[in-house]
mmCIF file of C-alpha atoms in Angstrom:
data_model
loop_
_atom_site.group_PDB
_atom_site.id
_atom_site.type_symbol
_atom_site.label_atom_id
_atom_site.label_comp_id
_atom_site.label_asym_id
_atom_site.label_seq_id
_atom_site.Cartn_x
_atom_site.Cartn_y
_atom_site.Cartn_z
ATOM 1 C CA MET W 1 3.200 40.334 -65.182
ATOM 2 C CA THR W 2 5.114 40.958 -68.337
ATOM 3 C CA SER W 3 5.986 43.190 -71.230
ATOM 4 C CA PRO W 4 3.334 43.400 -73.881
ATOM 5 C CA ARG W 5 4.094 44.048 -77.541
ATOM 6 C CA ASN W 6 4.418 47.596 -78.934
ATOM 7 C CA ARG W 7 1.293 49.174 -80.346
ATOM 8 C CA LYS W 8 -0.435 52.534 -80.821
ATOM 9 C CA GLN W 9 -1.428 54.218 -77.586
ATOM 10 C CA PRO W 10 -4.702 56.086 -77.049
ATOM 11 C CA ALA W 11 -4.514 59.594 -75.695
ATOM 12 C CA ALA W 12 -6.507 58.482 -72.652
ATOM 13 C CA ILE W 13 -3.606 56.414 -71.424
ATOM 14 C CA GLY W 14 -0.736 58.292 -73.037
ATOM 15 C CA ALA W 15 2.949 57.887 -72.494
ATOM 16 C CA GLY W 16 2.515 56.110 -69.179
ATOM 17 C CA ALA W 17 0.784 53.181 -70.817
ATOM 18 C CA ALA W 18 3.299 53.116 -73.622
ATOM 19 C CA LEU W 19 5.969 52.635 -70.987
ATOM 20 C CA LEU W 20 3.799 50.063 -69.237
ATOM 21 C CA THR W 21 3.328 47.908 -72.305
ATOM 22 C CA LEU W 22 7.040 47.944 -72.995
ATOM 23 C CA ALA W 23 8.215 47.614 -69.428
ATOM 24 C CA LEU W 24 5.954 45.205 -67.633
ATOM 25 C CA SER W 25 7.252 41.768 -68.001
ATOM 26 C CA GLY W 26 8.002 41.294 -65.713
ATOM 27 C CA CYS W 27 18.150 40.230 -54.395
ATOM 28 C CA SER W 28 20.854 38.414 -55.338
ATOM 29 C CA THR W 29 23.950 37.715 -53.322
ATOM 30 C CA THR W 30 26.704 35.444 -54.509
ATOM 31 C CA ALA W 31 26.072 32.411 -52.324
ATOM 32 C CA GLY W 32 27.064 29.909 -54.978
ATOM 33 C CA GLN W 33 25.806 28.990 -58.423
ATOM 34 C CA PRO W 34 22.039 28.709 -58.949
ATOM 35 C CA ALA W 35 20.541 25.502 -60.224
ATOM 36 C CA SER W 36 20.137 25.351 -63.988
ATOM 37 C CA ASP W 37 17.093 23.897 -65.710
ATOM 38 C CA THR W 38 19.103 22.506 -68.616
ATOM 39 C CA SER W 39 18.406 18.829 -68.099
ATOM 40 C CA ALA W 40 16.731 15.804 -69.633
ATOM 41 C CA PRO W 41 13.209 16.328 -71.021
ATOM 42 C CA GLN W 42 10.630 16.655 -68.282
ATOM 43 C CA PRO W 43 7.006 15.469 -68.189
ATOM 44 C CA THR W 44 4.678 17.703 -70.192
ATOM 45 C CA ILE W 45 1.230 18.585 -68.881
ATOM 46 C CA VAL W 46 -1.138 19.922 -71.560
ATOM 47 C CA ALA W 47 -3.512 22.609 -70.294
ATOM 48 C CA THR W 48 -7.134 22.805 -71.434
ATOM 49 C CA GLU W 49 -9.202 25.916 -72.062
ATOM 50 C CA VAL W 50 -11.671 26.970 -69.367
ATOM 51 C CA ALA W 51 -12.820 30.331 -70.672
ATOM 52 C CA GLN W 52 -12.002 33.188 -72.965
ATOM 53 C CA VAL W 53 -12.267 36.231 -70.729
ATOM 54 C CA THR W 54 -11.229 39.079 -73.043
ATOM 55 C CA THR W 55 -10.568 39.970 -76.656
ATOM 56 C CA VAL W 56 -7.865 42.325 -77.883
ATOM 57 C CA HIS W 57 -8.800 45.905 -77.024
ATOM 58 C CA GLU W 58 -8.996 48.213 -80.015
ATOM 59 C CA ALA W 59 -7.823 51.131 -77.881
ATOM 60 C CA THR W 60 -4.674 49.464 -76.578
ATOM 61 C CA GLY W 61 -4.000 46.862 -79.257
ATOM 62 C CA MET W 62 -3.781 43.948 -76.853
ATOM 63 C CA THR W 63 -5.055 42.274 -73.720
ATOM 64 C CA LEU W 64 -3.031 40.811 -70.850
ATOM 65 C CA LEU W 65 -4.624 38.759 -68.075
ATOM 66 C CA GLU W 66 -2.767 38.569 -64.762
ATOM 67 C CA GLY W 67 -3.075 38.079 -61.020
ATOM 68 C CA PRO W 68 -5.311 34.980 -60.737
ATOM 69 C CA THR W 69 -6.443 34.489 -57.148
ATOM 70 C CA PHE W 70 -9.180 32.406 -55.526
ATOM 71 C CA SER W 71 -11.759 33.707 -53.092
ATOM 72 C CA ASP W 72 -12.957 31.577 -50.193
ATOM 73 C CA ASP W 73 -16.058 30.628 -52.191
ATOM 74 C CA GLY W 74 -13.993 29.173 -55.042
ATOM 75 C CA LEU W 75 -14.320 31.957 -57.600
ATOM 76 C CA LEU W 76 -11.252 33.006 -59.573
ATOM 77 C CA TYR W 77 -10.413 36.705 -59.756
ATOM 78 C CA LEU W 78 -7.950 38.253 -62.197
ATOM 79 C CA VAL W 79 -7.000 41.582 -63.765
ATOM 80 C CA ASP W 80 -6.627 42.803 -67.346
ATOM 81 C CA VAL W 81 -3.459 44.905 -67.329
ATOM 82 C CA THR W 82 -4.019 46.729 -70.597
ATOM 83 C CA ALA W 83 -7.755 47.375 -70.328
ATOM 84 C CA PRO W 84 -8.454 50.969 -71.437
ATOM 85 C CA PRO W 85 -10.252 53.482 -69.196
ATOM 86 C CA GLY W 86 -13.795 52.374 -68.430
ATOM 87 C CA SER W 87 -13.327 48.804 -69.662
ATOM 88 C CA PRO W 88 -13.451 45.884 -67.210
ATOM 89 C CA LYS W 89 -10.238 45.735 -65.202
ATOM 90 C CA VAL W 90 -11.071 43.084 -62.583
ATOM 91 C CA HIS W 91 -12.868 39.925 -63.694
ATOM 92 C CA ARG W 92 -14.440 37.085 -61.725
ATOM 93 C CA ILE W 93 -14.673 33.593 -63.226
ATOM 94 C CA ASN W 94 -16.608 30.498 -62.227
ATOM 95 C CA VAL W 95 -14.054 27.844 -63.170
ATOM 96 C CA ASP W 96 -16.735 25.125 -63.188
ATOM 97 C CA THR W 97 -18.919 26.820 -65.808
ATOM 98 C CA GLY W 98 -16.469 29.188 -67.481
ATOM 99 C CA GLU W 99 -18.804 32.115 -66.878
ATOM 100 C CA SER W 100 -17.114 35.439 -66.178
ATOM 101 C CA SER W 101 -18.219 38.872 -65.058
ATOM 102 C CA SER W 102 -16.632 42.254 -64.504
ATOM 103 C CA ILE W 103 -16.554 43.657 -60.970
ATOM 104 C CA TYR W 104 -14.373 46.786 -61.230
ATOM 105 C CA THR W 105 -13.105 49.460 -63.585
ATOM 106 C CA ASP W 106 -11.717 52.987 -63.407
ATOM 107 C CA ASP W 107 -10.253 55.570 -65.754
ATOM 108 C CA GLN W 108 -6.657 55.794 -64.581
ATOM 109 C CA SER W 109 -5.019 52.536 -63.494
ATOM 110 C CA ALA W 110 -3.036 49.676 -65.002
ATOM 111 C CA LEU W 111 -3.709 46.804 -62.610
ATOM 112 C CA THR W 112 -1.019 44.134 -62.601
ATOM 113 C CA SER W 113 -1.864 41.678 -59.811
ATOM 114 C CA ALA W 114 -4.540 40.690 -57.314
ATOM 115 C CA GLN W 115 -4.583 38.927 -53.948
ATOM 116 C CA PHE W 116 -7.018 38.459 -51.080
ATOM 117 C CA ASN W 117 -5.597 39.741 -47.802
ATOM 118 C CA PRO W 118 -5.762 36.991 -45.138
ATOM 119 C CA ALA W 119 -6.133 39.637 -42.433
ATOM 120 C CA ASP W 120 -9.201 41.534 -43.673
ATOM 121 C CA GLY W 121 -10.568 39.406 -46.536
ATOM 122 C CA ARG W 122 -10.534 42.262 -49.043
ATOM 123 C CA LEU W 123 -9.210 42.029 -52.583
ATOM 124 C CA TYR W 124 -5.972 43.960 -53.074
ATOM 125 C CA VAL W 125 -4.661 45.014 -56.500
ATOM 126 C CA THR W 126 -1.474 46.742 -57.630
ATOM 127 C CA ASP W 127 -1.596 49.761 -59.948
ATOM 128 C CA PHE W 128 1.604 49.961 -61.984
ATOM 129 C CA LEU W 129 0.876 53.344 -63.534
ATOM 130 C CA GLY W 130 -0.216 55.027 -60.316
ATOM 131 C CA GLY W 131 2.389 53.428 -58.075
ATOM 132 C CA ARG W 132 -0.421 52.415 -55.732
ATOM 133 C CA ILE W 133 -1.950 49.481 -53.908
ATOM 134 C CA LEU W 134 -5.757 49.483 -53.811
ATOM 135 C CA SER W 135 -8.251 47.322 -51.953
ATOM 136 C CA MET W 136 -11.927 46.588 -52.552
ATOM 137 C CA THR W 137 -14.637 44.150 -51.572
ATOM 138 C CA ALA W 138 -15.110 40.872 -53.420
ATOM 139 C CA GLU W 139 -17.877 42.651 -55.348
ATOM 140 C CA GLY W 140 -15.506 45.400 -56.484
ATOM 141 C CA GLU W 141 -17.085 47.944 -54.162
ATOM 142 C CA ASP W 142 -15.647 50.414 -51.652
ATOM 143 C CA PRO W 143 -12.282 50.898 -53.415
ATOM 144 C CA ARG W 144 -9.607 52.354 -51.140
ATOM 145 C CA VAL W 145 -6.024 53.469 -51.660
ATOM 146 C CA VAL W 146 -3.957 51.395 -49.226
ATOM 147 C CA PHE W 147 -0.551 52.756 -50.188
ATOM 148 C CA GLU W 148 0.895 55.334 -52.568
ATOM 149 C CA GLY W 149 3.856 57.672 -52.643
ATOM 150 C CA GLU W 150 7.602 57.468 -52.750
ATOM 151 C CA ILE W 151 9.664 54.843 -50.972
ATOM 152 C CA GLU W 152 13.156 55.988 -50.083
ATOM 153 C CA GLY W 153 12.934 58.789 -52.622
ATOM 154 C CA ALA W 154 11.485 56.867 -55.567
ATOM 155 C CA GLN W 155 7.944 55.992 -56.605
ATOM 156 C CA MET W 156 7.218 52.306 -56.796
ATOM 157 C CA SER W 157 6.153 50.539 -60.002
ATOM 158 C CA PRO W 158 4.305 47.689 -58.273
ATOM 159 C CA ASP W 159 4.015 44.457 -60.201
ATOM 160 C CA ASP W 160 3.177 41.375 -58.118
ATOM 161 C CA LEU W 161 1.916 41.146 -54.544
ATOM 162 C CA SER W 162 2.006 38.541 -51.771
ATOM 163 C CA PHE W 163 0.884 38.636 -48.138
ATOM 164 C CA ASP W 164 2.369 37.133 -45.022
ATOM 165 C CA ASP W 165 -0.007 35.653 -42.460
ATOM 166 C CA ALA W 166 -0.305 38.967 -40.594
ATOM 167 C CA GLY W 167 -1.362 40.892 -43.689
ATOM 168 C CA ALA W 168 1.926 42.642 -44.466
ATOM 169 C CA MET W 169 2.341 43.219 -48.196
ATOM 170 C CA PHE W 170 5.407 42.110 -50.146
ATOM 171 C CA VAL W 171 5.608 43.798 -53.529
ATOM 172 C CA THR W 172 7.960 43.555 -56.487
ATOM 173 C CA ASP W 173 8.884 47.025 -57.733
ATOM 174 C CA ALA W 174 9.559 46.548 -61.451
ATOM 175 C CA ALA W 175 11.370 49.868 -61.830
ATOM 176 C CA GLY W 176 13.891 49.709 -64.629
ATOM 177 C CA ALA W 177 12.052 46.994 -66.527
ATOM 178 C CA LEU W 178 13.131 48.626 -69.804
ATOM 179 C CA ALA W 179 16.792 48.621 -68.815
ATOM 180 C CA PRO W 180 19.303 45.871 -69.662
ATOM 181 C CA TYR W 181 19.653 43.239 -66.963
ATOM 182 C CA TRP W 182 23.144 44.524 -66.177
ATOM 183 C CA GLU W 183 21.648 47.892 -65.138
ATOM 184 C CA PRO W 184 19.255 46.647 -62.424
ATOM 185 C CA THR W 185 17.132 49.171 -60.510
ATOM 186 C CA GLY W 186 14.201 47.046 -59.335
ATOM 187 C CA ARG W 187 13.317 46.535 -55.689
ATOM 188 C CA LEU W 188 11.522 44.223 -53.285
ATOM 189 C CA VAL W 189 9.324 46.219 -50.916
ATOM 190 C CA ARG W 190 7.449 45.401 -47.718
ATOM 191 C CA VAL W 191 4.401 47.507 -46.816
ATOM 192 C CA SER W 192 3.017 47.275 -43.286
ATOM 193 C CA PRO W 193 -0.475 45.789 -42.856
ATOM 194 C CA ASP W 194 -2.001 49.236 -42.300
ATOM 195 C CA GLY W 195 -0.185 50.735 -45.290
ATOM 196 C CA ALA W 196 1.493 53.333 -43.092
ATOM 197 C CA THR W 197 5.120 52.339 -43.653
ATOM 198 C CA ALA W 198 7.138 50.804 -46.467
ATOM 199 C CA ASP W 199 10.631 49.339 -46.374
ATOM 200 C CA VAL W 200 12.960 48.363 -49.208
ATOM 201 C CA LEU W 201 14.053 44.787 -48.506
ATOM 202 C CA ALA W 202 16.296 44.447 -51.565
ATOM 203 C CA SER W 203 17.419 46.761 -54.350
ATOM 204 C CA GLU W 204 19.346 46.716 -57.619
ATOM 205 C CA LEU W 205 17.305 43.763 -58.867
ATOM 206 C CA ALA W 206 16.937 42.841 -62.561
ATOM 207 C CA SER W 207 13.238 43.693 -62.952
ATOM 208 C CA PRO W 208 11.723 41.623 -60.122
ATOM 209 C CA ASN W 209 8.348 40.241 -61.095
ATOM 210 C CA GLY W 210 6.836 37.235 -59.327
ATOM 211 C CA LEU W 211 7.102 36.321 -55.675
ATOM 212 C CA ALA W 212 5.788 33.459 -53.575
ATOM 213 C CA PHE W 213 6.268 32.360 -49.985
ATOM 214 C CA THR W 214 7.197 28.753 -49.268
ATOM 215 C CA PRO W 215 4.404 26.682 -47.662
ATOM 216 C CA ASP W 216 5.823 27.191 -44.160
ATOM 217 C CA SER W 217 6.524 30.902 -44.824
ATOM 218 C CA SER W 218 10.212 30.372 -44.025
ATOM 219 C CA GLY W 219 11.399 31.495 -47.444
ATOM 220 C CA LEU W 220 10.439 33.728 -50.339
ATOM 221 C CA TRP W 221 10.983 33.032 -54.032
ATOM 222 C CA VAL W 222 11.487 36.106 -56.246
ATOM 223 C CA THR W 223 11.636 35.908 -60.047
ATOM 224 C CA LEU W 224 13.847 38.343 -61.965
ATOM 225 C CA ASN W 225 12.255 39.017 -65.337
ATOM 226 C CA THR W 226 15.189 40.477 -67.247
ATOM 227 C CA GLY W 227 17.671 38.276 -65.413
ATOM 228 C CA ASN W 228 15.802 34.992 -66.057
ATOM 229 C CA GLN W 229 16.760 33.956 -62.556
ATOM 230 C CA VAL W 230 14.856 32.986 -59.416
ATOM 231 C CA ASP W 231 16.295 34.153 -56.098
ATOM 232 C CA TYR W 232 15.583 32.612 -52.701
ATOM 233 C CA LEU W 233 15.351 34.825 -49.616
ATOM 234 C CA THR W 234 14.783 34.324 -45.930
ATOM 235 C CA LEU W 235 13.545 37.146 -43.739
ATOM 236 C CA ALA W 236 14.463 38.340 -40.269
ATOM 237 C CA ASP W 237 12.136 37.252 -37.477
ATOM 238 C CA ASP W 238 10.099 40.472 -37.667
ATOM 239 C CA GLY W 239 9.814 40.220 -41.461
ATOM 240 C CA THR W 240 11.098 43.740 -42.062
ATOM 241 C CA SER W 241 14.531 42.867 -43.456
ATOM 242 C CA VAL W 242 16.280 40.151 -45.449
ATOM 243 C CA ALA W 243 18.330 37.658 -43.451
ATOM 244 C CA THR W 244 19.804 35.674 -46.354
ATOM 245 C CA ALA W 245 19.514 35.719 -50.142
ATOM 246 C CA HIS W 246 21.057 33.843 -53.021
ATOM 247 C CA PRO W 247 20.483 32.999 -56.695
ATOM 248 C CA ALA W 248 18.559 29.720 -56.621
ATOM 249 C CA ILE W 249 17.457 28.817 -60.160
ATOM 250 C CA ARG W 250 18.854 29.921 -63.493
ATOM 251 C CA VAL W 251 16.168 29.622 -66.170
ATOM 252 C CA ASP W 252 17.364 28.839 -69.695
ATOM 253 C CA ALA W 253 14.324 30.264 -71.457
ATOM 254 C CA GLY W 254 15.774 31.368 -74.782
ATOM 255 C CA LYS W 255 13.776 34.344 -76.076
ATOM 256 C CA ALA W 256 11.204 33.953 -73.307
ATOM 257 C CA GLN W 257 11.359 35.692 -69.921
ATOM 258 C CA ILE W 258 10.175 34.431 -66.566
ATOM 259 C CA ASP W 259 7.162 36.107 -65.024
ATOM 260 C CA SER W 260 4.928 35.400 -62.027
ATOM 261 C CA ALA W 261 5.250 32.539 -59.544
ATOM 262 C CA ALA W 262 3.218 30.349 -57.180
ATOM 263 C CA VAL W 263 3.865 27.359 -54.910
ATOM 264 C CA ASP W 264 1.819 24.308 -53.975
ATOM 265 C CA ALA W 265 1.496 22.524 -50.623
ATOM 266 C CA ASP W 266 4.477 20.287 -51.426
ATOM 267 C CA GLY W 267 6.725 23.269 -52.048
ATOM 268 C CA ASN W 268 6.861 22.947 -55.830
ATOM 269 C CA LEU W 269 7.430 26.271 -57.575
ATOM 270 C CA TYR W 270 5.446 27.225 -60.692
ATOM 271 C CA VAL W 271 6.948 29.960 -62.895
ATOM 272 C CA GLY W 272 5.085 31.651 -65.749
ATOM 273 C CA LEU W 273 6.663 32.740 -69.022
ATOM 274 C CA HIS W 274 6.337 35.726 -71.334
ATOM 275 C CA ASN W 275 6.892 35.058 -75.047
ATOM 276 C CA ARG W 276 6.190 31.367 -74.542
ATOM 277 C CA ALA W 277 2.853 29.848 -73.556
ATOM 278 C CA ALA W 278 4.136 27.544 -70.836
ATOM 279 C CA ILE W 279 4.626 27.188 -67.079
ATOM 280 C CA LEU W 280 7.844 25.729 -65.657
ATOM 281 C CA VAL W 281 7.554 23.612 -62.494
ATOM 282 C CA TYR W 282 10.475 23.166 -60.086
ATOM 283 C CA ASP W 283 10.730 21.009 -56.987
ATOM 284 C CA PRO W 284 11.708 22.620 -53.642
ATOM 285 C CA ASP W 285 15.385 21.983 -54.421
ATOM 286 C CA GLY W 286 15.200 23.906 -57.691
ATOM 287 C CA SER W 287 15.168 21.014 -60.156
ATOM 288 C CA LEU W 288 12.882 21.286 -63.169
ATOM 289 C CA VAL W 289 10.315 18.488 -62.821
ATOM 290 C CA ALA W 290 7.510 19.335 -65.260
ATOM 291 C CA GLU W 291 6.292 21.773 -67.864
ATOM 292 C CA VAL W 292 2.708 22.901 -68.382
ATOM 293 C CA VAL W 293 2.011 23.902 -71.988
ATOM 294 C CA VAL W 294 -0.831 25.601 -73.825
ATOM 295 C CA PRO W 295 -1.623 24.004 -77.214
ATOM 296 C CA ASP W 296 0.224 25.616 -80.119
ATOM 297 C CA ASP W 297 -2.987 26.474 -81.977
ATOM 298 C CA ALA W 298 -4.505 28.420 -79.051
ATOM 299 C CA GLY W 299 -3.542 31.835 -80.420
ATOM 300 C CA VAL W 300 -1.676 32.891 -77.286
ATOM 301 C CA SER W 301 1.983 33.752 -76.886
ATOM 302 C CA SER W 302 2.430 33.940 -73.100
ATOM 303 C CA ALA W 303 1.335 32.086 -69.975
ATOM 304 C CA THR W 304 2.346 34.535 -67.309
ATOM 305 C CA ASN W 305 0.567 33.622 -64.093
ATOM 306 C CA ILE W 306 -0.756 30.700 -62.086
ATOM 307 C CA ALA W 307 -3.217 29.821 -59.344
ATOM 308 C CA ILE W 308 -3.987 26.457 -57.745
ATOM 309 C CA GLN W 309 -7.383 26.131 -56.092
ATOM 310 C CA PRO W 310 -6.845 25.596 -52.346
ATOM 311 C CA GLY W 311 -7.394 22.029 -51.184
ATOM 312 C CA THR W 312 -7.303 20.629 -54.723
ATOM 313 C CA THR W 313 -4.802 19.970 -57.496
ATOM 314 C CA ASN W 314 -6.858 22.075 -59.897
ATOM 315 C CA GLY W 315 -4.322 24.436 -61.438
ATOM 316 C CA PHE W 316 -5.178 27.424 -63.609
ATOM 317 C CA LEU W 317 -3.066 29.753 -65.712
ATOM 318 C CA THR W 318 -3.645 33.036 -67.498
ATOM 319 C CA ALA W 319 -2.698 33.022 -71.183
ATOM 320 C CA SER W 320 -2.774 35.995 -73.530
ATOM 321 C CA GLY W 321 -2.014 36.727 -77.169
ATOM 322 C CA GLU W 322 -3.452 37.773 -80.500
ATOM 323 C CA GLU W 323 -6.659 35.779 -79.960
ATOM 324 C CA GLY W 324 -7.373 37.388 -76.574
ATOM 325 C CA GLY W 325 -7.055 36.560 -72.899
ATOM 326 C CA PHE W 326 -7.867 33.077 -71.599
ATOM 327 C CA VAL W 327 -7.929 30.916 -68.497
ATOM 328 C CA TYR W 328 -6.575 27.377 -68.926
ATOM 329 C CA ALA W 329 -6.729 24.454 -66.487
ATOM 330 C CA PHE W 330 -4.104 21.831 -65.660
ATOM 331 C CA GLU W 331 -3.409 19.146 -63.058
ATOM 332 C CA ALA W 332 -0.957 20.542 -60.500
ATOM 333 C CA LEU W 333 1.675 18.379 -58.838
ATOM 334 C CA GLY W 334 0.486 19.309 -55.337
ATOM 335 C CA GLU W 335 -2.566 20.805 -53.665
ATOM 336 C CA GLY W 336 -3.251 24.497 -53.573
ATOM 337 C CA ILE W 337 -2.714 26.625 -50.451
ATOM 338 C CA ARG W 338 -2.875 30.371 -49.843
ATOM 339 C CA PRO W 339 0.532 31.073 -51.506
ATOM 340 C CA SER W 340 -0.717 29.177 -54.575
ATOM 341 C CA ASN W 341 -2.235 32.385 -55.913
ATOM 342 C CA GLY W 342 0.374 33.835 -58.256
ATOM 343 C CA GLY W 343 0.450 37.534 -57.469
#
């Protein structure tokens, strides 16, 4: 998820949302130089509109769709980060018909990502403003606080979320997203499946944003929003600490910043962009192999997140801008799997 433009803030959201709209844009060791994506032109895949889900909110001055994730019955769920209190915050879309409906709202959160937990089947969302992880049913009912509170003396600013096969939560803490990249304070956090314990896996990160496990769960990609870099990590056998980490991909994005991430069954990595309506696609070795673009006349300025429908090559991205929040479709390079839901 990424930093929205400045605008007037309603009293209902206050200074916290002002910080959110500026800050959300959004493990490195020095194991060699990361791959660079400065190379010959790559194939361009033009995305097509599926549905307009939201318009710009008068109260917040914008809309920002994030966290696309598929349920087992093929419906696409996503969140609207800047929805004001009482407005729809979790949406459900039929990608075949383009029909959408709201399933959840509240008066206090800024939801930044969504994922279905493979262990209990519930929908989990991150609340950036509250520093919490919530869960609910697929109908938006029975909301529960799964985790909140300080981690090693500091409250988390949770951005994106991924699960391992056992249901442990891996969360990017986008703390310090307003700071220059050379003053990194972000973290990568692991929360136990029951929400009882949380461990900092990596710290002093340049506004970590997206994260995605490799298809075999042996590695974890983490995007650094203010660093425009993708790091690659491996975990210890018990998953509670980092075994190795290195800068893997350096993204030459100009004025844009990298955002959320997803992988397909072939190990290709899809990286969303803020301030440019495009998705960058890298092969498992970190070479740029394709670019997914939203048409220039679409009225959107960012394409921040991605999901690929499991068992198909039907890719979908969230795009937001002055015309509202949209879902676009594209042909992915590989089939979707569980880690193909981008935070």
